Amino acid sequence: MGLASIWKYLPFARWSVLRMGLGARTLFKDWQVGDGREAALERYVLANARQGNLDEAINAVDRFAYEKSFLINVGDEKGALLDAAIARAKPKLLLELGTYCGYSALRTMRAAPKDAKLVSIEFNADNAAIAQRILEHAGVADRVTIVNGTLGDGGKTVATLEREHGFGPGKLDFAFIDHAKEVYLPDLQLILRERWLRTGAVVVADNVKLPGAPEYHAFMKANEGTLFRTREHSTHVEYQSLLRDIVLESDYLGD
Ligand SMILES: C[S@@+](CC[C@H](N)C(=O)[O-])C[C@H]1O[C@@H](n2cnc3c(N)ncnc32)[C@H](O)[C@@H]1O
């Protein structure tokens, strides 16, 4: 049994998981663990994946998360759900809320059609810079734009998306929501107000059970069959098989 398989079943025996738990307050305020692991990830990917090789970049991030330091990426198990939702939607324009180090953006670019464009919003400038360099190394930076901001900044980021990235009514085919759990619902409601989603667009939300986005979950239940049709994927928290999580995959039915 390799190290990764052991850590999968005994995640709390890992120092990097405990260290993250100790730094949880910092993590959910500043969105870096505080021990330099995000910068270490960048060095690891650049050293262990060949330039321009997307599969190797994704594998290197997963290896780092299993063998070096736990990361709050969507991870390989939930990442496969994201891949399948993207393959089903065949999107041209995608939005991601929460880039972190660019792992889900890498997966998104592998799963999406070759002419698809992803705009990923990240409010931590250090995370955005790390993700940018990893995406460049993997050879997909020309199809991904990281916007350093947040949808909740009073209109600035919304204006940037509409002015520079082709966002407008009915233009958005896919959204992946993976940022601060308490703003999942307000940010979805903003997207609905802006009418960006085309009928048939798909919205995927990570961490609906852990750490949990109960208001978002309740909204999808309340609007089942009218505004959205949702599949609930019962799965695990990233990079381990002990704690359970839920990913929601919601088809927009139009209004
Ligand atoms: C769980 S991580 C994203 C993981 C990434 N999607 C992946 O799977 O590789 C959450 C990220 O969202 C960012 N974030 C948190 N709240 C945000 C907000 N309101 N707007 C934009 N970014 C936010 C954090 O800085 C952090 O980098």
PDB file of C-alpha atoms and ligand atoms in Angstrom:
ATOM      1  CA  MET A   1       0.000   0.000   0.000  1.00  0.00           C
ATOM      2  CA  GLY A   2       1.511   3.359  -1.059  1.00  0.00           C
ATOM      3  CA  LEU A   3       1.634   6.477   1.062  1.00  0.00           C
ATOM      4  CA  ALA A   4      -1.307   8.015  -0.820  1.00  0.00           C
ATOM      5  CA  SER A   5      -3.537   5.001  -0.064  1.00  0.00           C
ATOM      6  CA  ILE A   6      -2.631   5.125   3.631  1.00  0.00           C
ATOM      7  CA  TRP A   7      -3.360   8.859   3.888  1.00  0.00           C
ATOM      8  CA  LYS A   8      -6.681   8.334   2.094  1.00  0.00           C
ATOM      9  CA  TYR A   9      -7.994   6.279   5.002  1.00  0.00           C
ATOM     10  CA  LEU A  10      -6.035   7.960   7.808  1.00  0.00           C
ATOM     11  CA  PRO A  11      -6.073  11.638   6.828  1.00  0.00           C
ATOM     12  CA  PHE A  12      -5.798  12.864  10.407  1.00  0.00           C
ATOM     13  CA  ALA A  13      -2.515  11.003  10.835  1.00  0.00           C
ATOM     14  CA  ARG A  14      -0.976  13.488   8.384  1.00  0.00           C
ATOM     15  CA  TRP A  15       0.871  16.462   9.814  1.00  0.00           C
ATOM     16  CA  SER A  16      -0.121  18.601   6.813  1.00  0.00           C
ATOM     17  CA  VAL A  17      -3.827  17.961   7.558  1.00  0.00           C
ATOM     18  CA  LEU A  18      -3.409  18.766  11.259  1.00  0.00           C
ATOM     19  CA  ARG A  19      -1.363  21.856  10.367  1.00  0.00           C
ATOM     20  CA  MET A  20      -4.181  23.004   8.120  1.00  0.00           C
ATOM     21  CA  GLY A  21      -6.688  22.431  10.932  1.00  0.00           C
ATOM     22  CA  LEU A  22      -4.537  24.525  13.293  1.00  0.00           C
ATOM     23  CA  GLY A  23      -4.441  27.292  10.697  1.00  0.00           C
ATOM     24  CA  ALA A  24      -8.138  27.034   9.821  1.00  0.00           C
ATOM     25  CA  ARG A  25      -8.914  30.558  11.005  1.00  0.00           C
ATOM     26  CA  THR A  26      -6.168  31.997   8.819  1.00  0.00           C
ATOM     27  CA  LEU A  27      -7.136  29.732   5.954  1.00  0.00           C
ATOM     28  CA  PHE A  28     -10.745  30.892   5.847  1.00  0.00           C
ATOM     29  CA  LYS A  29      -9.681  34.542   6.262  1.00  0.00           C
ATOM     30  CA  ASP A  30      -6.615  34.807   4.018  1.00  0.00           C
ATOM     31  CA  TRP A  31      -7.130  31.625   1.954  1.00  0.00           C
ATOM     32  CA  GLN A  32      -3.571  30.347   2.319  1.00  0.00           C
ATOM     33  CA  VAL A  33      -2.710  27.738   4.949  1.00  0.00           C
ATOM     34  CA  GLY A  34       0.175  29.857   6.243  1.00  0.00           C
ATOM     35  CA  ASP A  35       3.044  27.379   5.921  1.00  0.00           C
ATOM     36  CA  GLY A  36       4.012  28.184   2.324  1.00  0.00           C
ATOM     37  CA  ARG A  37       2.459  25.049   0.838  1.00  0.00           C
ATOM     38  CA  GLU A  38       0.831  26.905  -2.053  1.00  0.00           C
ATOM     39  CA  ALA A  39       4.201  28.330  -3.170  1.00  0.00           C
ATOM     40  CA  ALA A  40       5.764  24.884  -2.637  1.00  0.00           C
ATOM     41  CA  LEU A  41       3.082  23.411  -4.899  1.00  0.00           C
ATOM     42  CA  GLU A  42       4.073  25.790  -7.688  1.00  0.00           C
ATOM     43  CA  ARG A  43       7.739  24.777  -7.389  1.00  0.00           C
ATOM     44  CA  TYR A  44       6.746  21.102  -7.343  1.00  0.00           C
ATOM     45  CA  VAL A  45       4.578  21.322 -10.472  1.00  0.00           C
ATOM     46  CA  LEU A  46       7.210  23.281 -12.390  1.00  0.00           C
ATOM     47  CA  ALA A  47       9.859  20.719 -11.398  1.00  0.00           C
ATOM     48  CA  ASN A  48       7.796  17.562 -11.934  1.00  0.00           C
ATOM     49  CA  ALA A  49       5.522  18.188 -14.926  1.00  0.00           C
ATOM     50  CA  ARG A  50       6.882  18.823 -18.394  1.00  0.00           C
ATOM     51  CA  GLN A  51       6.168  22.272 -19.844  1.00  0.00           C
ATOM     52  CA  GLY A  52       2.929  22.177 -21.857  1.00  0.00           C
ATOM     53  CA  ASN A  53       1.797  18.799 -20.501  1.00  0.00           C
ATOM     54  CA  LEU A  54      -1.654  19.286 -18.948  1.00  0.00           C
ATOM     55  CA  ASP A  55      -2.068  15.692 -17.711  1.00  0.00           C
ATOM     56  CA  GLU A  56       1.308  15.783 -15.993  1.00  0.00           C
ATOM     57  CA  ALA A  57       0.462  19.101 -14.322  1.00  0.00           C
ATOM     58  CA  ILE A  58      -2.828  17.712 -12.954  1.00  0.00           C
ATOM     59  CA  ASN A  59      -1.124  14.521 -11.782  1.00  0.00           C
ATOM     60  CA  ALA A  60       1.654  16.525 -10.123  1.00  0.00           C
ATOM     61  CA  VAL A  61      -0.855  18.583  -8.124  1.00  0.00           C
ATOM     62  CA  ASP A  62      -2.650  15.417  -6.979  1.00  0.00           C
ATOM     63  CA  ARG A  63       0.655  13.758  -6.046  1.00  0.00           C
ATOM     64  CA  PHE A  64       1.700  16.829  -4.056  1.00  0.00           C
ATOM     65  CA  ALA A  65      -1.651  16.844  -2.221  1.00  0.00           C
ATOM     66  CA  TYR A  66      -1.421  13.154  -1.356  1.00  0.00           C
ATOM     67  CA  GLU A  67       2.280  12.861  -0.622  1.00  0.00           C
ATOM     68  CA  LYS A  68       3.501  16.318   0.473  1.00  0.00           C
ATOM     69  CA  SER A  69       0.821  18.717   1.779  1.00  0.00           C
ATOM     70  CA  PHE A  70      -2.956  18.431   1.778  1.00  0.00           C
ATOM     71  CA  LEU A  71      -4.602  21.095  -0.415  1.00  0.00           C
ATOM     72  CA  ILE A  72      -8.136  22.481  -0.593  1.00  0.00           C
ATOM     73  CA  ASN A  73      -8.477  21.723  -4.312  1.00  0.00           C
ATOM     74  CA  VAL A  74     -11.603  19.979  -5.546  1.00  0.00           C
ATOM     75  CA  GLY A  75      -9.305  16.922  -5.730  1.00  0.00           C
ATOM     76  CA  ASP A  76      -9.310  13.848  -7.951  1.00  0.00           C
ATOM     77  CA  GLU A  77     -12.552  12.153  -6.784  1.00  0.00           C
ATOM     78  CA  LYS A  78     -14.818  15.230  -6.928  1.00  0.00           C
ATOM     79  CA  GLY A  79     -12.766  16.475  -9.890  1.00  0.00           C
ATOM     80  CA  ALA A  80     -14.028  13.503 -11.901  1.00  0.00           C
ATOM     81  CA  LEU A  81     -17.608  14.681 -11.209  1.00  0.00           C
ATOM     82  CA  LEU A  82     -16.659  18.156 -12.403  1.00  0.00           C
ATOM     83  CA  ASP A  83     -15.057  16.681 -15.559  1.00  0.00           C
ATOM     84  CA  ALA A  84     -18.210  14.679 -16.341  1.00  0.00           C
ATOM     85  CA  ALA A  85     -20.500  17.698 -15.853  1.00  0.00           C
ATOM     86  CA  ILE A  86     -18.303  19.777 -18.189  1.00  0.00           C
ATOM     87  CA  ALA A  87     -18.191  17.007 -20.809  1.00  0.00           C
ATOM     88  CA  ARG A  88     -22.016  16.806 -20.664  1.00  0.00           C
ATOM     89  CA  ALA A  89     -22.511  20.597 -20.944  1.00  0.00           C
ATOM     90  CA  LYS A  90     -19.961  21.109 -23.778  1.00  0.00           C
ATOM     91  CA  PRO A  91     -19.592  24.759 -22.674  1.00  0.00           C
ATOM     92  CA  LYS A  92     -18.010  27.604 -24.618  1.00  0.00           C
ATOM     93  CA  LEU A  93     -17.914  30.143 -21.767  1.00  0.00           C
ATOM     94  CA  LEU A  94     -17.293  29.016 -18.197  1.00  0.00           C
ATOM     95  CA  LEU A  95     -17.090  30.879 -14.910  1.00  0.00           C
ATOM     96  CA  GLU A  96     -15.286  29.644 -11.807  1.00  0.00           C
ATOM     97  CA  LEU A  97     -15.601  31.252  -8.380  1.00  0.00           C
ATOM     98  CA  GLY A  98     -12.449  30.426  -6.378  1.00  0.00           C
ATOM     99  CA  THR A  99      -9.269  29.669  -8.367  1.00  0.00           C
ATOM    100  CA  TYR A 100      -6.918  28.841  -5.445  1.00  0.00           C
ATOM    101  CA  CYS A 101      -3.820  27.340  -7.168  1.00  0.00           C
ATOM    102  CA  GLY A 102      -5.527  26.564 -10.462  1.00  0.00           C
ATOM    103  CA  TYR A 103      -6.138  22.822 -10.063  1.00  0.00           C
ATOM    104  CA  SER A 104      -9.840  22.847 -11.012  1.00  0.00           C
ATOM    105  CA  ALA A 105      -9.031  25.280 -13.837  1.00  0.00           C
ATOM    106  CA  LEU A 106      -6.524  22.737 -15.200  1.00  0.00           C
ATOM    107  CA  ARG A 107      -9.153  19.980 -15.044  1.00  0.00           C
ATOM    108  CA  THR A 108     -11.740  22.299 -16.597  1.00  0.00           C
ATOM    109  CA  MET A 109      -9.492  22.983 -19.570  1.00  0.00           C
ATOM    110  CA  ARG A 110      -8.888  19.266 -20.071  1.00  0.00           C
ATOM    111  CA  ALA A 111     -12.630  18.427 -19.968  1.00  0.00           C
ATOM    112  CA  ALA A 112     -13.992  21.390 -21.962  1.00  0.00           C
ATOM    113  CA  PRO A 113     -14.071  21.748 -25.764  1.00  0.00           C
ATOM    114  CA  LYS A 114     -10.823  23.131 -27.219  1.00  0.00           C
ATOM    115  CA  ASP A 115     -12.412  26.500 -28.046  1.00  0.00           C
ATOM    116  CA  ALA A 116     -13.873  26.992 -24.547  1.00  0.00           C
ATOM    117  CA  LYS A 117     -12.823  29.951 -22.390  1.00  0.00           C
ATOM    118  CA  LEU A 118     -12.751  29.940 -18.596  1.00  0.00           C
ATOM    119  CA  VAL A 119     -12.888  33.065 -16.465  1.00  0.00           C
ATOM    120  CA  SER A 120     -11.882  32.256 -12.898  1.00  0.00           C
ATOM    121  CA  ILE A 121     -12.387  34.745 -10.068  1.00  0.00           C
ATOM    122  CA  GLU A 122      -9.992  34.793  -7.144  1.00  0.00           C
ATOM    123  CA  PHE A 123      -9.696  37.508  -4.506  1.00  0.00           C
ATOM    124  CA  ASN A 124      -6.331  36.443  -3.048  1.00  0.00           C
ATOM    125  CA  ALA A 125      -3.641  37.972  -5.312  1.00  0.00           C
ATOM    126  CA  ASP A 126      -0.962  35.467  -4.198  1.00  0.00           C
ATOM    127  CA  ASN A 127      -3.190  32.507  -5.075  1.00  0.00           C
ATOM    128  CA  ALA A 128      -4.064  34.128  -8.403  1.00  0.00           C
ATOM    129  CA  ALA A 129      -0.343  34.562  -9.232  1.00  0.00           C
ATOM    130  CA  ILE A 130       0.503  30.953  -8.322  1.00  0.00           C
ATOM    131  CA  ALA A 131      -2.413  29.659 -10.402  1.00  0.00           C
ATOM    132  CA  GLN A 132      -1.389  31.846 -13.332  1.00  0.00           C
ATOM    133  CA  ARG A 133       2.152  30.390 -13.366  1.00  0.00           C
ATOM    134  CA  ILE A 134       0.870  26.802 -13.057  1.00  0.00           C
ATOM    135  CA  LEU A 135      -1.633  27.340 -15.892  1.00  0.00           C
ATOM    136  CA  GLU A 136       1.139  28.863 -18.050  1.00  0.00           C
ATOM    137  CA  HIS A 137       3.405  25.910 -17.330  1.00  0.00           C
ATOM    138  CA  ALA A 138       0.618  23.474 -18.276  1.00  0.00           C
ATOM    139  CA  GLY A 139       0.078  25.328 -21.564  1.00  0.00           C
ATOM    140  CA  VAL A 140      -3.540  26.415 -21.015  1.00  0.00           C
ATOM    141  CA  ALA A 141      -3.133  30.037 -19.903  1.00  0.00           C
ATOM    142  CA  ASP A 142      -4.358  31.300 -23.284  1.00  0.00           C
ATOM    143  CA  ARG A 143      -7.808  29.799 -22.561  1.00  0.00           C
ATOM    144  CA  VAL A 144      -8.083  30.850 -18.906  1.00  0.00           C
ATOM    145  CA  THR A 145      -8.331  34.362 -17.506  1.00  0.00           C
ATOM    146  CA  ILE A 146      -7.918  34.796 -13.791  1.00  0.00           C
ATOM    147  CA  VAL A 147      -9.678  37.909 -12.562  1.00  0.00           C
ATOM    148  CA  ASN A 148      -8.297  39.112  -9.245  1.00  0.00           C
ATOM    149  CA  GLY A 149     -11.486  40.224  -7.498  1.00  0.00           C
ATOM    150  CA  THR A 150     -14.828  39.005  -6.213  1.00  0.00           C
ATOM    151  CA  LEU A 151     -18.415  39.174  -7.455  1.00  0.00           C
ATOM    152  CA  GLY A 152     -19.258  40.865  -4.155  1.00  0.00           C
ATOM    153  CA  ASP A 153     -17.226  44.050  -4.769  1.00  0.00           C
ATOM    154  CA  GLY A 154     -20.159  46.277  -5.632  1.00  0.00           C
ATOM    155  CA  GLY A 155     -20.115  45.889  -9.398  1.00  0.00           C
ATOM    156  CA  LYS A 156     -16.409  46.268 -10.315  1.00  0.00           C
ATOM    157  CA  THR A 157     -15.797  42.614 -11.184  1.00  0.00           C
ATOM    158  CA  VAL A 158     -19.217  42.256 -12.830  1.00  0.00           C
ATOM    159  CA  ALA A 159     -18.373  45.235 -15.063  1.00  0.00           C
ATOM    160  CA  THR A 160     -14.980  43.687 -15.949  1.00  0.00           C
ATOM    161  CA  LEU A 161     -16.654  40.408 -16.926  1.00  0.00           C
ATOM    162  CA  GLU A 162     -19.225  42.178 -19.090  1.00  0.00           C
ATOM    163  CA  ARG A 163     -16.811  44.663 -20.684  1.00  0.00           C
ATOM    164  CA  GLU A 164     -13.798  42.410 -21.263  1.00  0.00           C
ATOM    165  CA  HIS A 165     -14.913  38.791 -21.211  1.00  0.00           C
ATOM    166  CA  GLY A 166     -18.175  38.544 -23.141  1.00  0.00           C
ATOM    167  CA  PHE A 167     -20.511  38.098 -20.175  1.00  0.00           C
ATOM    168  CA  GLY A 168     -24.105  39.142 -20.776  1.00  0.00           C
ATOM    169  CA  PRO A 169     -27.619  37.702 -20.824  1.00  0.00           C
ATOM    170  CA  GLY A 170     -27.628  34.049 -21.925  1.00  0.00           C
ATOM    171  CA  LYS A 171     -23.866  33.942 -22.583  1.00  0.00           C
ATOM    172  CA  LEU A 172     -22.727  31.672 -19.751  1.00  0.00           C
ATOM    173  CA  ASP A 173     -22.772  27.884 -20.280  1.00  0.00           C
ATOM    174  CA  PHE A 174     -21.197  26.611 -17.085  1.00  0.00           C
ATOM    175  CA  ALA A 175     -20.364  27.840 -13.573  1.00  0.00           C
ATOM    176  CA  PHE A 176     -18.268  26.116 -10.917  1.00  0.00           C
ATOM    177  CA  ILE A 177     -18.834  27.522  -7.420  1.00  0.00           C
ATOM    178  CA  ASP A 178     -15.988  26.749  -5.026  1.00  0.00           C
ATOM    179  CA  HIS A 179     -15.148  29.869  -2.972  1.00  0.00           C
ATOM    180  CA  ALA A 180     -16.390  31.115   0.443  1.00  0.00           C
ATOM    181  CA  LYS A 181     -19.335  28.917   1.389  1.00  0.00           C
ATOM    182  CA  GLU A 182     -21.465  31.759   2.815  1.00  0.00           C
ATOM    183  CA  VAL A 183     -21.476  33.589  -0.529  1.00  0.00           C
ATOM    184  CA  TYR A 184     -22.461  30.626  -2.740  1.00  0.00           C
ATOM    185  CA  LEU A 185     -26.121  31.676  -2.675  1.00  0.00           C
ATOM    186  CA  PRO A 186     -25.662  35.481  -2.894  1.00  0.00           C
ATOM    187  CA  ASP A 187     -23.254  35.018  -5.830  1.00  0.00           C
ATOM    188  CA  LEU A 188     -25.611  32.587  -7.588  1.00  0.00           C
ATOM    189  CA  GLN A 189     -28.424  35.097  -7.096  1.00  0.00           C
ATOM    190  CA  LEU A 190     -26.218  37.822  -8.592  1.00  0.00           C
ATOM    191  CA  ILE A 191     -25.556  35.581 -11.626  1.00  0.00           C
ATOM    192  CA  LEU A 192     -29.327  35.047 -11.971  1.00  0.00           C
ATOM    193  CA  ARG A 193     -30.028  38.786 -11.667  1.00  0.00           C
ATOM    194  CA  GLU A 194     -27.487  39.493 -14.399  1.00  0.00           C
ATOM    195  CA  ARG A 195     -29.259  36.767 -16.473  1.00  0.00           C
ATOM    196  CA  TRP A 196     -25.853  35.380 -17.542  1.00  0.00           C
ATOM    197  CA  LEU A 197     -26.945  31.709 -17.588  1.00  0.00           C
ATOM    198  CA  ARG A 198     -28.353  30.395 -20.847  1.00  0.00           C
ATOM    199  CA  THR A 199     -31.222  27.914 -20.543  1.00  0.00           C
ATOM    200  CA  GLY A 200     -29.553  24.514 -20.188  1.00  0.00           C
ATOM    201  CA  ALA A 201     -26.419  25.913 -18.531  1.00  0.00           C
ATOM    202  CA  VAL A 202     -24.935  23.781 -15.752  1.00  0.00           C
ATOM    203  CA  VAL A 203     -23.924  25.026 -12.291  1.00  0.00           C
ATOM    204  CA  VAL A 204     -21.709  22.779 -10.134  1.00  0.00           C
ATOM    205  CA  ALA A 205     -21.094  23.536  -6.450  1.00  0.00           C
ATOM    206  CA  ASP A 206     -18.391  21.878  -4.331  1.00  0.00           C
ATOM    207  CA  ASN A 207     -18.343  21.434  -0.515  1.00  0.00           C
ATOM    208  CA  VAL A 208     -22.108  21.591  -0.095  1.00  0.00           C
ATOM    209  CA  LYS A 209     -21.875  19.208   2.887  1.00  0.00           C
ATOM    210  CA  LEU A 210     -18.392  20.049   4.200  1.00  0.00           C
ATOM    211  CA  PRO A 211     -17.620  22.795   5.196  1.00  0.00           C
ATOM    212  CA  GLY A 212     -21.242  23.169   3.989  1.00  0.00           C
ATOM    213  CA  ALA A 213     -23.399  25.625   2.060  1.00  0.00           C
ATOM    214  CA  PRO A 214     -26.841  25.020   3.636  1.00  0.00           C
ATOM    215  CA  GLU A 215     -28.572  28.122   2.204  1.00  0.00           C
ATOM    216  CA  TYR A 216     -27.433  27.237  -1.308  1.00  0.00           C
ATOM    217  CA  HIS A 217     -28.567  23.636  -0.803  1.00  0.00           C
ATOM    218  CA  ALA A 218     -31.984  24.789   0.463  1.00  0.00           C
ATOM    219  CA  PHE A 219     -32.348  27.178  -2.491  1.00  0.00           C
ATOM    220  CA  MET A 220     -31.745  24.365  -4.974  1.00  0.00           C
ATOM    221  CA  LYS A 221     -34.258  22.147  -3.159  1.00  0.00           C
ATOM    222  CA  ALA A 222     -36.864  24.933  -3.110  1.00  0.00           C
ATOM    223  CA  ASN A 223     -36.402  25.609  -6.839  1.00  0.00           C
ATOM    224  CA  GLU A 224     -36.226  21.989  -7.994  1.00  0.00           C
ATOM    225  CA  GLY A 225     -38.033  21.507 -11.289  1.00  0.00           C
ATOM    226  CA  THR A 226     -38.836  25.191 -11.687  1.00  0.00           C
ATOM    227  CA  LEU A 227     -35.559  27.165 -11.913  1.00  0.00           C
ATOM    228  CA  PHE A 228     -33.041  24.284 -11.724  1.00  0.00           C
ATOM    229  CA  ARG A 229     -32.975  20.486 -11.899  1.00  0.00           C
ATOM    230  CA  THR A 230     -30.300  19.226  -9.518  1.00  0.00           C
ATOM    231  CA  ARG A 231     -28.376  15.982  -9.098  1.00  0.00           C
ATOM    232  CA  GLU A 232     -26.872  15.465  -5.699  1.00  0.00           C
ATOM    233  CA  HIS A 233     -23.546  13.587  -5.812  1.00  0.00           C
ATOM    234  CA  SER A 234     -22.635  11.902  -2.563  1.00  0.00           C
ATOM    235  CA  THR A 235     -18.852  11.821  -2.468  1.00  0.00           C
ATOM    236  CA  HIS A 236     -15.839  12.485  -0.195  1.00  0.00           C
ATOM    237  CA  VAL A 237     -13.877  15.514   0.898  1.00  0.00           C
ATOM    238  CA  GLU A 238     -10.797  15.951  -1.283  1.00  0.00           C
ATOM    239  CA  TYR A 239      -7.787  13.638  -0.995  1.00  0.00           C
ATOM    240  CA  GLN A 240      -9.241  11.234   1.571  1.00  0.00           C
ATOM    241  CA  SER A 241     -11.970   8.633   1.997  1.00  0.00           C
ATOM    242  CA  LEU A 242     -13.145   9.260   5.548  1.00  0.00           C
ATOM    243  CA  LEU A 243     -15.228  12.444   5.518  1.00  0.00           C
ATOM    244  CA  ARG A 244     -18.210  12.721   3.216  1.00  0.00           C
ATOM    245  CA  ASP A 245     -19.131  15.679   1.031  1.00  0.00           C
ATOM    246  CA  ILE A 246     -21.845  16.573  -1.470  1.00  0.00           C
ATOM    247  CA  VAL A 247     -21.402  18.105  -4.924  1.00  0.00           C
ATOM    248  CA  LEU A 248     -24.490  19.602  -6.558  1.00  0.00           C
ATOM    249  CA  GLU A 249     -24.867  19.619 -10.340  1.00  0.00           C
ATOM    250  CA  SER A 250     -27.771  21.845 -11.363  1.00  0.00           C
ATOM    251  CA  ASP A 251     -29.213  22.331 -14.844  1.00  0.00           C
ATOM    252  CA  TYR A 252     -30.678  25.799 -15.347  1.00  0.00           C
ATOM    253  CA  LEU A 253     -34.220  25.509 -16.689  1.00  0.00           C
ATOM    254  CA  GLY A 254     -34.618  29.195 -17.607  1.00  0.00           C
ATOM    255  CA  ASP A 255     -37.234  31.525 -16.211  1.00  0.00           C
TER     256      ASP A 255
HETATM  257  C1  LIG B   1     -11.558  25.950  -2.081  1.00  0.00           C
HETATM  258  S1  LIG B   1     -10.513  27.104  -2.821  1.00  0.00           S
HETATM  259  C2  LIG B   1     -10.794  26.834  -4.552  1.00  0.00           C
HETATM  260  C3  LIG B   1     -10.214  25.548  -5.065  1.00  0.00           C
HETATM  261  C4  LIG B   1     -10.160  25.457  -6.570  1.00  0.00           C
HETATM  262  N1  LIG B   1     -11.476  25.679  -7.152  1.00  0.00           N
HETATM  263  C5  LIG B   1      -9.659  24.096  -6.983  1.00  0.00           C
HETATM  264  O1  LIG B   1     -10.437  23.137  -6.896  1.00  0.00           O
HETATM  265  O2  LIG B   1      -8.495  23.991  -7.370  1.00  0.00           O
HETATM  266  C6  LIG B   1     -11.333  28.625  -2.526  1.00  0.00           C
HETATM  267  C7  LIG B   1     -10.671  29.845  -3.156  1.00  0.00           C
HETATM  268  O3  LIG B   1     -11.681  30.855  -3.223  1.00  0.00           O
HETATM  269  C8  LIG B   1     -11.105  32.119  -2.932  1.00  0.00           C
HETATM  270  N2  LIG B   1     -12.201  32.958  -2.430  1.00  0.00           N
HETATM  271  C9  LIG B   1     -12.828  32.874  -1.237  1.00  0.00           C
HETATM  272  N3  LIG B   1     -13.851  33.732  -1.181  1.00  0.00           N
HETATM  273  C10 LIG B   1     -13.892  34.375  -2.364  1.00  0.00           C
HETATM  274  C11 LIG B   1     -14.739  35.356  -2.914  1.00  0.00           C
HETATM  275  N4  LIG B   1     -15.776  35.853  -2.224  1.00  0.00           N
HETATM  276  N5  LIG B   1     -14.490  35.796  -4.174  1.00  0.00           N
HETATM  277  C12 LIG B   1     -13.440  35.286  -4.881  1.00  0.00           C
HETATM  278  N6  LIG B   1     -12.606  34.337  -4.410  1.00  0.00           N
HETATM  279  C13 LIG B   1     -12.828  33.879  -3.168  1.00  0.00           C
HETATM  280  C14 LIG B   1     -10.043  31.818  -1.903  1.00  0.00           C
HETATM  281  O4  LIG B   1      -9.050  32.822  -1.880  1.00  0.00           O
HETATM  282  C15 LIG B   1      -9.528  30.440  -2.351  1.00  0.00           C
HETATM  283  O5  LIG B   1      -8.381  30.586  -3.149  1.00  0.00           O
END
